[in-house]
XYZ file of C-alpha atoms in Angstrom:
782
model
C -30.194 18.283 24.002
C -28.200 19.559 20.844
C -24.997 17.997 22.249
C -26.804 14.717 22.706
C -28.320 14.813 19.292
C -24.836 15.460 17.940
C -23.423 12.555 19.674
C -26.130 10.339 18.305
C -25.484 11.583 14.884
C -21.799 10.858 15.229
C -22.490 7.305 16.559
C -24.842 6.704 13.671
C -22.295 7.774 11.179
C -19.810 5.352 12.655
C -22.248 2.425 12.470
C -23.314 3.218 8.972
C -19.730 3.845 7.652
C -18.557 0.600 9.231
C -21.038 -1.346 6.993
C -20.941 0.829 3.811
C -17.444 2.113 3.405
C -15.384 2.089 0.162
C -12.134 1.023 -1.444
C -11.629 3.087 -4.600
C -8.486 1.253 -5.303
C -8.317 0.841 -9.078
C -4.740 0.781 -10.172
C -3.432 2.395 -13.316
C -0.215 3.273 -15.120
C 1.947 5.619 -13.124
C 5.182 6.905 -14.721
C 6.562 7.516 -11.246
C 6.390 3.939 -10.010
C 6.768 0.630 -11.763
C 4.847 -1.006 -8.944
C 1.618 0.831 -9.878
C 2.105 0.104 -13.569
C 2.093 -3.651 -12.888
C -0.677 -3.718 -10.389
C -3.655 -5.744 -11.314
C -6.919 -3.805 -11.685
C -9.236 -4.465 -8.821
C -12.735 -5.439 -9.703
C -15.357 -7.530 -7.964
C -12.894 -10.126 -6.788
C -9.636 -9.374 -4.830
C -6.324 -10.396 -6.374
C -2.804 -10.587 -5.157
C -1.221 -7.392 -6.683
C 2.050 -7.791 -8.621
C 5.121 -6.187 -6.923
C 2.910 -4.030 -4.610
C 3.638 -4.519 -1.010
C 0.957 -2.193 0.603
C -2.585 -0.970 0.708
C -3.711 1.235 -2.225
C -6.603 3.381 -2.926
C -7.370 5.521 -5.936
C -9.848 7.786 -7.724
C -10.208 8.265 -11.429
C -11.011 11.432 -13.495
C -14.549 10.209 -14.076
C -15.060 9.768 -10.318
C -13.673 13.231 -9.498
C -16.052 14.719 -12.083
C -19.068 12.964 -10.621
C -18.570 13.467 -7.015
C -15.950 16.125 -6.045
C -16.388 19.941 -6.079
C -12.721 20.300 -6.991
C -11.173 23.666 -7.828
C -7.647 22.638 -7.082
C -5.842 19.279 -7.299
C -5.493 19.192 -3.477
C -9.217 18.623 -3.247
C -9.612 15.476 -5.523
C -8.598 13.065 -2.728
C -10.793 14.202 0.098
C -13.013 11.181 0.100
C -10.198 8.580 0.108
C -9.752 6.712 3.405
C -7.793 8.475 6.041
C -6.542 11.352 3.868
C -6.936 15.039 4.510
C -5.407 18.126 2.765
C -5.516 20.972 5.141
C -6.855 23.481 2.587
C -8.068 26.521 4.607
C -9.482 28.110 1.630
C -9.680 27.360 -2.094
C -6.186 27.917 -3.469
C -4.451 27.778 -0.098
C -0.698 27.686 -0.626
C -0.260 25.832 2.644
C -2.195 22.678 1.898
C -0.449 19.985 3.994
C -1.384 16.403 3.298
C -2.242 14.258 6.455
C -2.562 10.482 6.403
C -3.598 7.934 8.815
C -0.366 8.200 10.943
C 0.763 11.805 10.050
C -0.813 15.127 10.804
C -1.464 18.537 9.081
C 1.768 19.898 10.272
C 4.116 17.128 8.925
C 4.554 18.088 5.293
C 7.776 15.947 4.969
C 6.242 12.743 6.216
C 4.379 11.795 2.956
C 5.200 12.266 -0.745
C 3.178 13.722 -3.678
C 4.345 12.984 -7.269
C 2.890 14.040 -10.596
C 4.111 12.008 -13.576
C 7.313 11.248 -11.738
C 7.944 14.941 -10.861
C 8.231 15.592 -7.129
C 5.506 18.085 -6.007
C 6.324 17.595 -2.264
C 8.534 20.375 -0.879
C 11.053 18.931 1.468
C 12.864 22.174 2.128
C 11.078 22.078 5.475
C 8.446 20.109 7.473
C 5.507 22.462 8.350
C 2.885 24.854 7.203
C 5.169 26.820 4.814
C 6.301 23.659 2.875
C 3.185 22.022 1.352
C 3.279 19.961 -1.863
C 3.110 22.390 -4.953
C -0.470 21.342 -5.713
C -0.733 24.362 -7.928
C 1.521 22.872 -10.580
C -1.322 20.508 -11.510
C -4.873 21.541 -12.645
C -7.693 19.190 -11.759
C -8.586 19.044 -15.362
C -5.169 17.565 -16.274
C -5.659 14.598 -13.886
C -6.283 11.074 -15.377
C -6.343 9.468 -11.896
C -4.746 9.582 -8.458
C -3.388 6.565 -6.625
C -2.215 6.434 -2.979
C 0.199 3.829 -1.488
C -0.201 3.693 2.315
C 2.881 3.486 4.484
C 6.579 3.075 3.922
C 6.483 -0.503 2.599
C 8.172 -0.031 -0.815
C 11.929 0.263 -1.224
C 11.395 2.448 -4.294
C 10.697 5.547 -2.105
C 12.625 7.512 0.437
C 11.842 7.722 4.165
C 9.382 10.512 3.539
C 7.030 7.802 2.548
C 6.244 6.963 6.156
C 2.862 8.326 5.780
C 2.185 7.328 2.229
C 2.858 8.242 -1.448
C 0.352 10.049 -3.633
C 0.747 9.458 -7.422
C -0.924 11.895 -9.703
C -1.162 10.697 -13.296
C -2.055 13.332 -15.942
C -3.403 12.967 -19.367
C -1.137 11.927 -22.240
C -3.142 12.289 -25.563
C -3.544 9.514 -27.991
C -5.378 11.697 -30.458
C -6.573 15.224 -30.746
C -8.480 16.470 -27.655
C -9.338 19.864 -26.280
C -10.951 20.815 -22.893
C -12.175 23.983 -21.252
C -13.598 24.604 -17.750
C -15.217 27.607 -16.054
C -16.083 27.588 -12.361
C -17.485 30.094 -9.935
C -17.878 29.710 -6.236
C -19.026 31.681 -3.195
C -18.731 31.240 0.561
C -20.994 32.957 3.031
C -18.816 33.376 6.151
C -19.803 34.703 9.573
C -17.547 34.663 12.736
C -17.063 37.324 15.398
C -17.400 40.669 13.758
C -17.106 39.316 10.168
C -20.163 38.637 8.002
C -19.298 38.600 4.338
C -19.472 36.598 1.127
C -16.132 35.586 -0.414
C -16.171 34.474 -3.854
C -13.841 33.314 -6.644
C -13.589 32.090 -10.198
C -11.449 29.457 -11.876
C -10.850 28.854 -15.591
C -8.634 26.356 -17.340
C -8.011 25.274 -20.928
C -5.918 22.391 -22.523
C -5.261 21.029 -25.973
C -3.388 17.808 -26.863
C -2.648 15.671 -29.804
C -0.539 12.760 -31.133
C 1.204 13.410 -34.422
C 3.166 10.523 -35.602
C 5.844 9.794 -32.942
C 5.183 13.011 -31.129
C 2.609 13.646 -28.393
C 1.940 17.219 -27.115
C -0.169 18.667 -24.310
C -0.604 22.357 -23.472
C -2.574 23.659 -20.650
C -3.245 26.848 -18.739
C -5.110 27.412 -15.476
C -6.204 30.699 -13.759
C -7.635 30.946 -10.217
C -8.838 34.083 -8.650
C -10.122 33.609 -5.002
C -11.107 35.788 -2.073
C -10.488 33.967 1.201
C -12.199 34.290 4.582
C -10.055 35.490 7.435
C -7.389 32.998 8.356
C -6.474 34.501 11.775
C -7.935 36.847 14.340
C -6.271 39.333 16.624
C -6.404 38.543 20.303
C -5.875 41.237 22.940
C -2.987 40.838 25.339
C -3.848 41.791 28.867
C -1.484 44.194 30.561
C 0.126 42.861 33.758
C 0.869 45.004 36.785
C -0.394 48.505 37.531
C -2.607 50.668 35.175
C -0.731 52.418 32.574
C 0.135 56.263 32.935
C -2.207 58.804 31.522
C -1.619 59.603 27.885
C -0.405 56.082 27.057
C -3.750 54.379 26.390
C -6.915 54.937 24.404
C -10.519 53.748 25.206
C -11.920 51.511 22.401
C -14.999 49.497 21.738
C -15.863 46.546 19.397
C -13.990 43.590 20.797
C -15.710 40.329 20.859
C -15.523 37.955 23.996
C -14.832 34.282 23.470
C -12.749 31.422 25.188
C -9.649 30.070 23.782
C -8.799 26.458 23.323
C -7.834 26.057 26.921
C -11.241 27.482 28.073
C -9.806 30.933 29.194
C -11.554 34.138 28.350
C -10.195 36.133 25.444
C -11.093 39.265 23.562
C -11.081 39.113 19.680
C -10.052 42.383 18.235
C -10.213 41.892 14.512
C -9.782 39.574 11.490
C -6.532 39.451 9.603
C -4.818 37.450 6.824
C -7.821 37.946 4.530
C -6.288 37.015 1.289
C -7.112 37.827 -2.324
C -5.122 35.472 -4.327
C -4.547 35.187 -8.128
C -2.662 32.087 -9.319
C -1.718 30.989 -12.882
C -0.319 27.687 -13.956
C 0.933 26.968 -17.533
C 2.266 23.532 -18.677
C 3.750 21.924 -21.837
C 4.337 18.134 -21.948
C 6.075 16.693 -24.969
C 6.638 12.869 -25.681
C 8.590 11.299 -28.464
C 8.413 7.608 -29.261
C 11.803 6.419 -30.618
C 10.127 2.941 -31.000
C 7.012 1.217 -29.703
C 8.898 0.386 -26.560
C 10.947 3.500 -25.935
C 9.649 6.972 -25.007
C 11.225 10.318 -24.097
C 9.097 12.790 -22.167
C 9.770 16.462 -21.221
C 7.458 18.515 -19.112
C 7.736 22.230 -18.230
C 5.473 23.902 -15.756
C 5.218 27.474 -14.627
C 3.279 28.641 -11.431
C 2.825 32.224 -10.297
C 1.015 33.723 -7.428
C 0.093 37.171 -6.439
C -1.708 37.769 -3.161
C -2.742 40.672 -1.069
C -3.578 40.212 2.547
C -5.785 42.750 4.086
C -7.033 43.231 7.804
C -10.303 44.259 9.386
C -9.947 45.585 12.830
C -13.105 45.620 14.992
C -11.707 48.362 17.424
C -13.038 51.918 17.284
C -12.051 54.890 19.473
C -14.487 57.473 20.939
C -14.602 59.506 17.753
C -14.876 56.514 15.290
C -11.210 56.056 14.242
C -10.185 52.427 13.698
C -7.375 51.205 15.745
C -5.117 48.500 14.322
C -2.076 47.753 16.644
C -0.825 49.259 19.816
C 2.493 51.187 19.612
C 5.695 51.542 21.611
C 4.991 55.171 22.569
C 2.182 57.842 22.530
C -1.547 57.279 23.307
C -1.718 53.913 21.605
C 0.645 52.034 23.847
C -2.451 50.277 25.395
C -6.157 50.125 24.721
C -8.803 50.383 27.374
C -11.640 47.763 27.058
C -14.017 47.650 29.902
C -11.625 49.346 32.221
C -8.880 46.806 31.608
C -5.741 47.499 29.691
C -4.496 45.578 26.569
C -1.934 45.438 23.881
C -3.245 44.747 20.307
C -1.164 43.317 17.428
C -1.488 41.279 14.240
C -3.465 43.794 12.120
C -0.711 44.202 9.466
C -1.516 43.931 5.720
C 0.856 42.009 3.320
C 1.609 41.033 -0.228
C 3.270 38.049 -1.731
C 4.591 37.426 -5.271
C 5.871 34.079 -6.488
C 7.178 32.720 -9.765
C 8.122 28.943 -9.648
C 9.331 26.726 -12.543
C 9.191 22.917 -12.578
C 10.700 20.752 -15.391
C 11.431 17.120 -15.945
C 13.007 14.893 -18.522
C 12.694 11.143 -18.671
C 13.640 8.292 -21.118
C 11.756 5.064 -20.397
C 11.480 1.659 -22.019
C 8.339 -0.544 -21.999
C 9.124 -3.855 -23.516
C 7.451 -5.836 -20.712
C 10.194 -8.378 -21.391
C 13.329 -9.330 -19.533
C 14.578 -5.800 -18.959
C 12.882 -2.337 -18.774
C 14.573 0.766 -17.520
C 14.083 4.579 -16.929
C 16.230 7.626 -16.369
C 14.453 10.656 -14.961
C 15.614 14.037 -13.920
C 13.429 16.889 -12.410
C 14.095 20.359 -11.208
C 11.940 22.831 -9.048
C 13.153 26.338 -8.784
C 11.891 29.446 -6.820
C 12.829 31.910 -9.553
C 10.901 34.630 -7.522
C 9.396 34.275 -4.067
C 8.870 37.616 -2.214
C 6.569 38.417 0.781
C 6.070 41.868 2.286
C 4.540 42.894 5.513
C 3.627 46.386 6.806
C 4.487 47.473 10.315
C 1.696 50.137 10.929
C 0.582 50.940 14.351
C -2.186 53.036 16.058
C -4.798 54.199 13.537
C -2.374 53.494 10.681
C -3.949 50.778 8.430
C -0.739 50.345 6.644
C -2.602 50.988 3.338
C -2.848 54.757 3.395
C -1.331 57.371 1.024
C 1.815 57.364 3.108
C 2.617 53.803 3.920
C 4.843 52.728 6.932
C 7.896 50.648 6.646
C 7.855 46.843 7.164
C 9.732 43.759 6.201
C 10.470 41.799 3.016
C 11.430 38.059 2.833
C 12.914 36.691 -0.349
C 13.485 32.952 -1.059
C 14.657 33.460 -4.637
C 16.939 30.641 -5.741
C 15.635 27.999 -3.317
C 14.589 24.724 -4.754
C 15.300 21.048 -5.353
C 16.567 18.548 -7.925
C 15.939 14.820 -8.212
C 17.642 12.195 -10.343
C 16.382 8.594 -10.635
C 17.795 5.621 -12.598
C 15.421 2.728 -12.377
C 15.527 -0.821 -13.760
C 13.177 -3.774 -13.839
C 14.465 -7.355 -14.330
C 12.048 -10.228 -15.176
C 14.109 -13.399 -15.392
C 11.144 -15.209 -17.021
C 10.917 -12.525 -19.830
C 7.317 -11.281 -19.057
C 5.143 -9.644 -16.414
C 4.163 -13.050 -15.317
C 7.709 -13.972 -14.416
C 8.275 -15.740 -11.196
C 10.566 -12.921 -10.102
C 10.295 -9.223 -10.797
C 13.206 -7.317 -9.489
C 13.214 -3.548 -9.163
C 16.467 -1.804 -8.564
C 17.690 1.757 -8.891
C 19.718 4.749 -7.885
C 18.373 8.014 -6.508
C 19.805 11.419 -5.777
C 18.187 14.576 -4.549
C 19.520 17.970 -3.574
C 17.777 20.834 -1.646
C 18.824 24.383 -1.442
C 17.528 26.966 1.073
C 18.199 30.671 0.594
C 15.973 32.726 2.763
C 16.693 36.447 3.460
C 14.733 38.967 5.427
C 15.271 42.750 5.158
C 13.929 45.807 6.807
C 11.957 48.367 4.802
C 12.458 51.958 6.093
C 9.335 53.467 4.426
C 6.606 52.244 2.084
C 6.440 48.474 2.830
C 4.629 47.894 -0.468
C 7.045 49.428 -2.894
C 10.126 50.415 -0.827
C 13.485 48.738 -1.469
C 15.019 46.293 0.755
C 17.071 47.887 3.526
C 19.318 46.497 6.138
C 19.475 42.713 6.395
C 17.269 41.529 9.336
C 18.146 37.798 9.230
C 18.708 34.911 6.844
C 18.831 31.112 6.802
C 20.910 29.135 4.298
C 21.759 25.532 3.739
C 21.898 22.471 1.559
C 21.080 18.727 1.882
C 21.723 15.814 -0.402
C 20.658 12.251 -0.318
C 21.819 9.428 -2.385
C 20.272 6.019 -2.372
C 20.413 2.466 -3.731
C 17.431 0.137 -3.603
C 16.513 -3.296 -4.733
C 13.175 -5.103 -4.393
C 12.024 -8.547 -5.559
C 8.469 -9.679 -6.011
C 8.563 -13.452 -5.927
C 5.788 -15.708 -6.780
C 7.176 -18.679 -4.948
C 3.908 -20.781 -5.000
C 0.468 -20.630 -6.476
C -1.398 -17.655 -4.849
C 1.532 -16.552 -2.896
C 3.618 -13.384 -3.386
C 6.685 -12.337 -1.305
C 7.851 -8.792 -1.878
C 11.314 -8.225 -0.131
C 13.699 -5.211 -0.486
C 15.925 -2.678 0.993
C 17.025 0.852 0.566
C 20.456 2.261 1.520
C 20.693 6.046 1.904
C 23.696 8.288 2.113
C 22.732 11.738 3.530
C 24.693 14.984 4.063
C 23.906 18.550 5.206
C 26.331 21.339 4.146
C 26.747 25.149 3.906
C 24.299 25.629 6.810
C 24.333 29.182 8.230
C 22.039 31.774 9.675
C 22.251 35.468 10.588
C 20.198 37.606 13.024
C 20.563 41.319 13.474
C 18.959 40.870 16.972
C 21.762 38.740 18.244
C 23.861 40.210 21.076
C 27.256 39.289 22.431
C 28.513 36.575 23.064
C 26.400 35.174 20.206
C 27.696 36.301 16.759
C 25.367 37.917 14.236
C 26.242 35.189 11.793
C 26.568 31.456 12.688
C 27.940 28.812 10.356
C 27.476 25.138 10.998
C 29.747 22.119 10.302
C 28.741 19.810 7.434
C 27.153 16.552 8.586
C 26.782 13.090 7.016
C 24.668 10.056 7.911
C 23.627 6.723 6.505
C 20.503 4.522 7.021
C 19.371 1.230 5.676
C 15.537 0.516 5.519
C 14.527 -3.086 4.951
C 11.013 -3.886 3.462
C 8.917 -7.143 3.605
C 5.410 -8.035 2.403
C 3.641 -11.501 2.157
C 0.395 -11.904 0.283
C -1.734 -14.952 -0.111
C -4.798 -15.666 -2.308
C -6.864 -17.678 0.132
C -9.731 -18.261 -2.306
C -11.387 -16.442 -5.288
C -12.968 -14.079 -2.689
C -10.276 -13.510 -0.010
C -6.720 -12.099 -0.127
C -4.556 -11.708 2.984
C -1.314 -9.496 3.187
C 1.088 -8.671 5.860
C 3.643 -5.892 5.451
C 6.630 -4.627 7.546
C 8.858 -1.698 6.634
C 11.283 0.649 8.111
C 11.734 4.239 7.012
C 14.233 7.016 7.920
C 13.548 10.748 7.424
C 16.499 12.883 7.658
C 16.032 16.498 8.966
C 15.110 19.169 6.399
C 17.183 22.210 5.708
C 14.819 24.476 7.630
C 14.460 22.154 10.591
C 18.330 22.432 11.184
C 19.250 25.857 9.818
C 16.315 28.239 9.915
C 16.597 30.202 13.157
C 14.278 32.330 15.200
C 15.996 34.648 17.623
C 13.951 35.318 20.811
C 14.342 37.689 23.747
C 17.183 36.781 26.123
C 19.378 35.716 23.115
C 17.760 32.318 22.784
C 17.956 30.471 19.493
C 15.470 27.825 18.443
C 17.197 25.764 15.787
C 19.329 22.638 16.291
C 21.793 21.703 13.425
C 22.451 18.301 15.124
C 18.861 16.951 14.920
C 18.716 13.238 14.548
C 16.777 11.637 11.705
C 13.334 10.297 12.628
C 12.760 6.623 11.995
C 9.637 4.553 11.791
C 8.928 0.746 11.858
C 5.597 0.179 10.335
C 3.404 -2.916 10.066
C 0.194 -3.649 8.443
C -2.175 -6.660 8.252
C -4.824 -6.484 5.531
C -7.661 -8.712 4.441
C -9.685 -8.009 1.271
C -13.014 -9.683 0.582
C -14.765 -9.776 -2.772
C -18.399 -9.202 -2.470
C -21.222 -9.858 -5.080
C -21.176 -6.238 -6.160
C -17.929 -4.751 -4.700
C -14.935 -5.083 -2.494
C -14.376 -4.804 1.252
C -10.993 -4.297 3.041
C -9.897 -4.248 6.574
C -6.414 -3.122 7.603
C -4.737 -3.127 10.975
C -1.708 -0.895 11.206
C 0.909 0.098 13.724
C 3.810 2.611 13.470
C 6.633 2.907 16.139
C 8.467 6.245 15.543
C 11.834 7.160 17.153
C 13.298 10.628 17.442
C 10.189 12.162 15.984
C 10.918 15.804 14.765
C 8.195 17.992 16.488
C 8.352 21.436 17.996
C 8.195 21.329 21.746
C 9.548 23.087 24.866
C 12.866 21.561 26.106
C 12.585 21.689 30.015
C 16.117 20.231 30.409
C 17.845 23.399 29.019
C 15.512 26.278 29.648
C 13.336 25.469 32.638
C 10.295 27.632 33.124
C 10.180 29.104 29.632
C 7.603 28.692 26.859
C 10.131 28.796 23.987
C 9.593 25.943 21.524
C 11.782 24.511 18.883
C 11.991 21.503 16.609
C 13.425 18.604 18.749
C 13.610 14.903 18.714
C 10.816 13.174 20.775
C 12.118 9.700 21.770
C 9.199 7.385 20.922
C 5.654 7.596 19.634
C 3.420 4.639 18.837
C 0.344 4.757 16.641
C -2.017 1.781 16.198
C -5.268 1.751 14.462
C -7.807 -0.051 12.147
C -9.195 1.037 8.890
C -11.929 -0.488 6.839
C -13.131 0.469 3.360
C -15.853 -0.947 1.038
C -17.066 -0.165 -2.464
C -20.560 -1.304 -3.404
C -21.721 -0.935 -7.092
C -25.408 -0.905 -8.118
C -26.462 -1.188 -4.594
C -30.241 -1.638 -4.115
C -30.933 -0.062 -7.538
C -29.024 0.003 -10.801
C -26.724 2.990 -11.128
C -26.329 3.735 -7.309
C -22.777 3.331 -5.973
C -21.926 3.737 -2.329
C -18.511 3.944 -0.900
C -16.742 5.100 2.176
C -14.221 4.321 5.032
C -13.949 4.285 8.713
C -10.651 4.625 10.595
C -9.787 4.453 14.335
C -6.301 5.673 15.370
C -4.624 5.726 18.691
C -1.403 7.634 18.885
C 0.691 8.121 22.054
C 3.932 9.447 23.234
C 5.781 6.680 24.970
C 9.093 8.505 25.763
C 10.097 12.116 25.749
C 13.210 12.911 27.728
C 13.185 16.571 27.101
C 9.548 17.036 28.468
C 8.644 14.037 30.526
C 5.208 15.564 31.167
C 4.163 14.726 27.770
C 4.573 10.918 28.136
C 1.107 9.293 27.657
C -0.199 12.230 25.685
C -1.443 12.245 22.070
C 0.736 13.898 19.404
C -0.976 16.823 17.640
C -3.686 16.453 15.033
C -4.208 12.782 14.674
C -7.924 12.368 15.159
C -9.089 9.257 17.044
C -11.910 8.605 14.361
C -12.133 9.356 10.772
C -14.927 8.537 8.280
C -16.136 9.209 4.771
C -19.318 8.232 2.999
C -19.931 8.857 -0.631
C -23.062 7.996 -2.610
C -23.336 8.471 -6.421
C -26.452 7.830 -8.401
C -26.309 7.687 -12.093
C -29.863 8.587 -12.942
C -29.158 8.406 -16.702
C -26.234 8.791 -19.030
C -26.691 12.439 -18.859
C -27.463 13.066 -15.169
C -25.766 12.076 -11.941
C -26.141 13.026 -8.299
C -23.705 12.578 -5.405
C -23.790 13.170 -1.735
C -20.811 12.793 0.721
C -20.092 13.005 4.345
C -16.678 13.710 5.936
C -16.096 13.170 9.589
C -13.045 13.837 11.890
C -13.092 13.265 15.515
C -11.298 14.547 18.688
C -7.717 15.621 18.220
C -5.377 17.734 20.056
C -3.502 20.919 18.835
C -0.565 20.603 21.106
C 1.657 18.153 22.907
C 0.312 19.135 26.345
C -3.267 17.932 25.435
C -4.678 20.860 27.501
C -7.021 22.141 24.746
C -10.366 21.369 26.351
C -12.251 23.691 24.202
C -11.098 22.686 20.614
C -14.147 24.168 18.816
C -12.931 27.695 18.611
C -10.354 29.789 16.820
C -6.913 28.507 17.844
C -8.338 24.964 18.516
C -8.319 21.901 16.423
C -12.032 20.719 16.249
C -13.801 17.634 15.131
C -16.210 18.206 12.249
C -19.118 16.676 10.353
C -19.299 18.058 6.793
C -21.824 17.221 4.072
C -21.253 17.716 0.406
C -23.516 17.491 -2.566
C -23.015 17.669 -6.442
C -25.281 17.357 -9.467
C -23.766 16.879 -12.978
C -25.751 17.220 -16.144
C -24.488 16.563 -19.659
C -25.982 19.314 -21.880
C -24.725 17.941 -25.112
C -22.115 15.566 -26.528
C -19.170 17.774 -25.384
C -20.843 20.173 -22.910
C -21.683 19.482 -19.211
C -22.511 21.548 -16.281
C -22.627 20.968 -12.568
C -23.767 22.553 -9.276
C -22.481 21.669 -5.856
C -22.175 22.667 -2.270
C -19.488 21.778 0.229
C -20.254 21.984 4.025
C -23.947 22.279 3.205
C -24.779 22.351 6.986
C -22.551 25.395 7.536
C -20.436 23.654 10.302
C -17.780 25.929 11.889
C -14.569 23.789 12.069
C -11.101 24.779 13.022
C -7.587 23.605 12.269
C -6.257 26.396 14.426
C -7.354 28.521 11.481
C -11.082 28.353 10.613
C -11.995 26.052 7.857
C -14.396 27.220 5.105
C -18.099 27.455 5.880
C -20.839 26.703 3.395
C -19.498 27.072 -0.189
C -21.512 26.908 -3.395
C -19.983 25.833 -6.764
C -21.143 26.297 -10.317
C -19.301 24.729 -13.288
C -19.427 24.698 -17.038
C -17.167 22.177 -18.890
C -16.353 21.431 -22.504
C -14.549 18.147 -23.626
C -13.706 17.231 -27.165
């Protein structure tokens, strides 16, 4: 009966969302993209956008304050259509952005900017390379706009999923802001039943003095996360172990894995206490009313401690953490069966990252406008340490064991953009608006892992265990013309030519054995790609706009996909320096309808992807193994439909209802390296997604909001054999409800209370998502 009720609830949600979804697409100035700065504001009537060839959605600072329990900038877009940031806990450093055609493991398949500074981390394409959300505090944000799909020539191939533009505040007069937040999550799973809390504080001040504008801000986050992972006992094969090599223990929890197989959970690990600080200064100088120079400097630091909580006890009450290679802890006896246990290793991470950008931009809105922008992101310090304790050694005792240390100091990226805007007619209403530009980006990977002989927490780095190094560079030229060739018609056509190279690639592994050398260097590579774009929009009537868009995008392999190696038993390596770039051809048909009190949009989309870069088992070279590596999957097709509606003053004055509903069908059409996967669904693209958000403005001082987020069935692996997704290790559906109340105490003071996942739903993205979390907030704005 509960399952039937849940299915009915899901069906009801889909029906409701299909009639009352929302498009929050208000466009605003974005220093990062001339398209957004020229887009017409959407109101009650749809309009053909200027020089914008794709669907957009957006959310303003006011909407965020009213409806989102946001502690980090990654959370502010969670009610926009088809978007998800995989934030496993508040302040998660691995918050990957997923769009309607990309998943929570494809970090290099979408782009995030903040005021023209690249936050996306294209050193890799996976969990360890998310956008650097921590460089922007939610209180800085003026608004966020999203361009869906790779339909603009102004962006590289990483835009195949979409582009997120964060616009932060630029003061026009004196202003000051302060924000205090506290939050707590009650969490219960297996043998863990605890409360995890945190606090967040931010302050900022800005002013415009003559030709100068200045903005200073600081942000501090202290958060305790629930367990990200759990230890799973490994069953010993063959005969029983010899006497003296095993220890009877109790405390394990029985469960079933994502394949439906029985498993034993031995403890919780990756329980992080994270302290993050972000500081920023932004200076602007107006040489004239139409020429401005802007410099921004941001600093982000992170200190996190990872603890473990083993559930296993021996007969005298000692806690057992990991089995060992010798002695009485080689195996554990649980219910007269013998197992190995691992994963109960504490850790610590320390990071100091710097971001800076300089731009010079004209804004005449006449015949010519131009911009020159340079940005740099540097890992000045990035160190993680892991203990190697076994048996009853927790790794945190007075005498600490050895371990490993990984340093990525010196890694980072740089971007240079020279942009121009030509309007032959001399104004924003010109028949032609031509965007053209030059782009250059460079990425540097320098990752080194060392053994620590003793005291993993404070011991010096010892012998080199392995490293991965390499560089990539992409130069691009682009041009795009928005042509009003007839009343109500807009044709946007363009192309992007890219020149790519990878160089200085190498890796080292102390585990290598002859004939494979310890150190391997790779030949330099070059490649080129041309990506055409085309969009046609027509204003059918005052209430209807139609648009069709078609675009190609090419994403070249990242440094880590090519050069970061994992050495496995049997001298097997898992990296491929000769990976092909992945290419997509995407299309979208969109209709927008102006309603009496809002706007309704429907979009049909399709993406054909060739040579997709995904980790899989290559059955053609190593038959019968379970070794996975990043490889090219020949062809994947994704088709879908998305609808979104915004309704203002619905039923009663002050009540706004918004939301979205998306259906997606993604399938592997060709995979020569693993033909059994043909016809399967690629990982982590749900078939159904929906949002529903209601905001009631009871008065000028009081507002209420309630929201629902739904994500349907999806698979965690290419084999699609995960028949039990609602468990640790699986990727589950979810139905989450959030609420928030905001009250203005005085002219400059406001407070809010909110709850995310009010129904305490247990959801998983391999790792468990947060359970019910309560937020309290006090805010000052002058």
